[in-house]
Amino acid sequence: MNQNDMMARLQRDPNAAQRVMESADGQALMQMLSGTDGGAGLQQAMAQASAGNTAQLAEMIRQVMQSPQGAALVRNIGTSFLK
């Protein structure tokens, strides 16, 4: 599952988003996405995503996926929760 598929699935299925958020992989991903700004950028991206603009959140996920650890987390989430 690629990044666009994941974002589309999360938009369509709020229960999937909740399951991801409650998982250990989801928590680790959120920590990575929160970065050094205390989560302010993530909160802004989430607000935009809930309004239908997922570009900023998608870019944040793309950046996280550039690290081996981030890529593994996203892959695990896609495999485990978003099929």
Coordinates of N, CA, C and O in Angstrom, one line a residue:
M1 N 0.9 -1.2 0.0 CA 0.0 0.0 0.0 C 0.9 1.2 0.0 O 1.8 1.4 0.8
N2 N 0.6 2.1 -0.9 CA 1.5 3.3 -1.0 C 0.9 4.4 -0.1 O -0.2 4.3 0.4
Q3 N 1.6 5.5 0.0 CA 1.2 6.6 0.8 C -0.2 7.2 0.4 O -1.0 7.4 1.3
N4 N -0.5 7.3 -0.8 CA -1.8 7.9 -1.3 C -2.9 6.9 -0.9 O -4.0 7.3 -0.5
D5 N -2.7 5.6 -1.1 CA -3.7 4.6 -0.7 C -4.0 4.7 0.8 O -5.1 4.6 1.2
M6 N -2.9 4.8 1.6 CA -3.1 4.9 3.0 C -3.9 6.1 3.4 O -4.8 6.0 4.2
M7 N -3.6 7.3 2.8 CA -4.3 8.5 3.2 C -5.8 8.4 2.8 O -6.7 8.8 3.5
A8 N -6.0 7.8 1.6 CA -7.4 7.6 1.1 C -8.2 6.7 2.1 O -9.3 7.0 2.4
R9 N -7.5 5.6 2.5 CA -8.2 4.7 3.4 C -8.5 5.3 4.7 O -9.6 5.1 5.3
L10 N -7.6 6.1 5.3 CA -7.8 6.7 6.5 C -9.0 7.7 6.4 O -9.7 7.9 7.4
Q11 N -9.1 8.4 5.3 CA -10.2 9.4 5.1 C -11.5 8.6 5.1 O -12.5 9.1 5.6
R12 N -11.6 7.5 4.4 CA -12.8 6.7 4.2 C -13.2 6.0 5.5 O -14.4 5.8 5.7
D13 N -12.3 5.6 6.3 CA -12.6 4.7 7.4 C -12.0 5.3 8.7 O -10.9 5.0 9.1
P14 N -12.8 6.1 9.4 CA -12.3 6.7 10.7 C -12.0 5.6 11.7 O -11.1 5.8 12.6
N15 N -12.6 4.4 11.7 CA -12.2 3.3 12.6 C -10.8 2.8 12.4 O -10.1 2.5 13.3
A16 N -10.4 2.8 11.1 CA -9.0 2.4 10.8 C -8.0 3.4 11.4 O -7.0 3.0 12.0
A17 N -8.3 4.7 11.3 CA -7.5 5.7 11.9 C -7.4 5.5 13.4 O -6.3 5.6 14.0
Q18 N -8.5 5.2 14.0 CA -8.5 5.0 15.5 C -7.6 3.8 15.9 O -6.8 3.8 16.8
R19 N -7.8 2.7 15.1 CA -7.0 1.5 15.3 C -5.5 1.8 15.2 O -4.7 1.3 16.0
V20 N -5.1 2.5 14.1 CA -3.7 2.9 13.9 C -3.2 3.7 15.1 O -2.1 3.5 15.6
M21 N -4.0 4.7 15.5 CA -3.5 5.6 16.6 C -3.3 4.8 17.9 O -2.5 5.2 18.7
E22 N -4.1 3.8 18.1 CA -4.0 3.0 19.4 C -2.9 2.0 19.4 O -2.5 1.4 20.4
S23 N -2.3 1.7 18.2 CA -1.3 0.7 18.1 C 0.1 1.2 18.5 O 0.3 2.4 18.4
A24 N 1.0 0.3 18.8 CA 2.4 0.7 19.1 C 3.0 1.3 17.9 O 3.7 2.3 18.1
D25 N 2.8 0.8 16.7 CA 3.4 1.3 15.5 C 2.8 2.7 15.3 O 3.5 3.7 14.9
G26 N 1.5 2.9 15.5 CA 0.9 4.2 15.3 C 1.4 5.2 16.2 O 1.7 6.4 15.9
Q27 N 1.6 4.8 17.5 CA 2.2 5.7 18.5 C 3.6 6.1 18.1 O 4.0 7.3 18.2
A28 N 4.4 5.2 17.7 CA 5.8 5.5 17.3 C 5.8 6.4 16.0 O 6.6 7.4 16.0
L29 N 4.9 6.2 15.1 CA 4.8 7.1 13.9 C 4.4 8.5 14.3 O 5.0 9.4 13.9
M30 N 3.4 8.6 15.2 CA 3.0 9.9 15.7 C 4.2 10.6 16.4 O 4.3 11.8 16.2
Q31 N 5.0 9.9 17.1 CA 6.1 10.5 17.8 C 7.1 11.0 16.7 O 7.6 12.1 16.9
M32 N 7.3 10.3 15.7 CA 8.2 10.7 14.6 C 7.6 11.9 13.9 O 8.4 12.8 13.5
L33 N 6.3 11.9 13.6 CA 5.7 13.0 12.9 C 5.7 14.3 13.8 O 5.7 15.4 13.2
S34 N 5.6 14.1 15.1 CA 5.6 15.3 16.0 C 6.9 16.1 15.9 O 6.9 17.3 16.1
G35 N 8.0 15.4 15.6 CA 9.2 16.1 15.4 C 9.7 16.9 16.6 O 9.4 16.7 17.7
T36 N 10.4 18.0 16.2 CA 11.0 18.9 17.3 C 10.1 20.1 17.7 O 10.5 20.8 18.5
D37 N 9.0 20.2 17.0 CA 8.1 21.4 17.3 C 7.0 21.1 18.3 O 6.1 21.9 18.4
G38 N 7.1 20.0 19.0 CA 6.1 19.7 20.0 C 4.8 19.2 19.4 O 3.8 19.2 20.1
G39 N 4.8 18.9 18.2 CA 3.6 18.4 17.5 C 2.7 19.5 16.9 O 1.7 19.3 16.3
A40 N 3.2 20.8 16.9 CA 2.4 21.9 16.3 C 2.2 21.7 14.8 O 1.1 21.9 14.3
G41 N 3.3 21.3 14.1 CA 3.1 21.0 12.6 C 2.2 19.9 12.3 O 1.4 20.0 11.4
L42 N 2.3 18.9 13.2 CA 1.4 17.7 13.0 C -0.1 18.1 13.2 O -1.0 17.7 12.5
Q43 N -0.3 18.9 14.3 CA -1.7 19.4 14.5 C -2.2 20.2 13.4 O -3.4 20.0 13.0
Q44 N -1.4 21.1 12.8 CA -1.8 21.9 11.7 C -2.1 21.0 10.5 O -3.1 21.1 9.8
A45 N -1.3 20.0 10.2 CA -1.5 19.1 9.1 C -2.7 18.2 9.3 O -3.5 18.0 8.3
M46 N -3.0 17.8 10.5 CA -4.2 17.0 10.8 C -5.4 17.9 10.6 O -6.5 17.4 10.1
A47 N -5.4 19.1 11.0 CA -6.5 20.0 10.8 C -6.8 20.2 9.4 O -8.0 20.2 8.9
Q48 N -5.8 20.4 8.6 CA -6.0 20.5 7.1 C -6.5 19.3 6.5 O -7.4 19.3 5.7
A49 N -6.0 18.1 7.0 CA -6.5 16.8 6.5 C -7.9 16.6 6.8 O -8.7 16.1 5.9
S50 N -8.4 17.0 8.0 CA -9.8 16.8 8.3 C -10.7 17.7 7.5 O -11.8 17.4 7.3
A51 N -10.1 18.8 7.0 CA -10.9 19.7 6.1 C -10.7 19.3 4.6 O -11.3 19.9 3.7
G52 N -10.0 18.2 4.4 CA -10.0 17.6 3.0 C -8.6 17.9 2.3 O -8.4 17.4 1.2
N53 N -7.7 18.6 2.9 CA -6.4 18.9 2.3 C -5.4 18.1 2.9 O -4.9 18.4 4.0
T54 N -5.0 17.0 2.3 CA -4.0 16.1 2.9 C -2.6 16.3 2.5 O -1.7 15.5 2.9
A55 N -2.3 17.3 1.7 CA -1.0 17.6 1.2 C 0.1 17.7 2.2 O 1.1 17.1 2.1
Q56 N -0.2 18.5 3.3 CA 0.9 18.7 4.3 C 1.1 17.4 5.1 O 2.2 17.0 5.3
L57 N 0.1 16.7 5.4 CA 0.2 15.4 6.2 C 0.9 14.4 5.3 O 1.8 13.7 5.8
A58 N 0.6 14.3 4.0 CA 1.2 13.4 3.1 C 2.7 13.7 3.0 O 3.5 12.8 3.0
E59 N 3.1 15.0 3.0 CA 4.5 15.4 2.9 C 5.2 15.0 4.2 O 6.3 14.5 4.1
M60 N 4.6 15.2 5.3 CA 5.2 14.8 6.6 C 5.5 13.2 6.6 O 6.5 12.8 7.0
I61 N 4.5 12.5 6.1 CA 4.7 11.0 6.1 C 5.8 10.7 5.1 O 6.6 9.8 5.4
R62 N 5.8 11.3 3.9 CA 6.9 11.1 3.0 C 8.2 11.3 3.6 O 9.1 10.5 3.4
Q63 N 8.4 12.4 4.3 CA 9.7 12.7 5.0 C 10.0 11.6 6.0 O 11.2 11.2 6.1
V64 N 9.1 11.2 6.8 CA 9.3 10.1 7.8 C 9.7 8.8 7.1 O 10.6 8.1 7.5
M65 N 9.1 8.5 5.9 CA 9.4 7.3 5.2 C 10.8 7.3 4.6 O 11.2 6.2 4.2
Q66 N 11.5 8.4 4.6 CA 12.8 8.4 4.1 C 13.8 7.8 5.0 O 14.9 7.4 4.6
S67 N 13.4 7.6 6.3 CA 14.3 6.9 7.2 C 13.9 5.4 7.2 O 12.7 5.1 7.0
P68 N 14.8 4.5 7.4 CA 14.5 3.1 7.5 C 13.4 2.8 8.6 O 12.5 2.0 8.4
Q69 N 13.6 3.4 9.7 CA 12.6 3.2 10.8 C 11.2 3.7 10.5 O 10.2 3.0 10.7
G70 N 11.1 4.8 9.9 CA 9.8 5.4 9.5 C 9.2 4.6 8.4 O 8.0 4.3 8.4
A71 N 10.0 4.1 7.4 CA 9.5 3.3 6.3 C 8.9 2.0 6.9 O 7.9 1.5 6.5
A72 N 9.6 1.4 7.8 CA 9.2 0.1 8.4 C 7.9 0.3 9.2 O 7.0 -0.5 9.1
L73 N 7.7 1.4 9.9 CA 6.5 1.7 10.7 C 5.3 1.9 9.7 O 4.3 1.3 9.9
V74 N 5.5 2.6 8.7 CA 4.4 2.8 7.7 C 4.1 1.5 7.0 O 2.9 1.2 6.8
R75 N 5.1 0.8 6.7 CA 4.8 -0.5 6.0 C 4.0 -1.5 7.0 O 3.1 -2.1 6.6
N76 N 4.4 -1.5 8.3 CA 3.7 -2.3 9.2 C 2.3 -1.9 9.4 O 1.4 -2.7 9.5
I77 N 2.1 -0.6 9.5 CA 0.7 -0.1 9.6 C -0.1 -0.4 8.4 O -1.2 -0.9 8.6
G78 N 0.5 -0.3 7.2 CA -0.3 -0.6 6.0 C -0.6 -2.1 6.0 O -1.7 -2.5 5.6
T79 N 0.3 -2.9 6.4 CA 0.1 -4.4 6.4 C -0.9 -4.8 7.4 O -1.8 -5.6 7.2
S80 N -0.8 -4.3 8.6 CA -1.6 -4.7 9.8 C -3.0 -4.1 9.9 O -3.9 -4.8 10.2
F81 N -3.1 -2.9 9.5 CA -4.4 -2.2 9.8 C -5.2 -1.7 8.6 O -6.4 -1.5 8.8
L82 N -4.5 -1.5 7.5 CA -5.2 -0.8 6.4 C -5.5 -1.6 5.2 O -5.7 -1.1 4.1
K83 N -5.6 -3.0 5.4 CA -5.9 -3.8 4.3 C -7.4 -3.8 4.0 O -8.2 -3.5 4.7

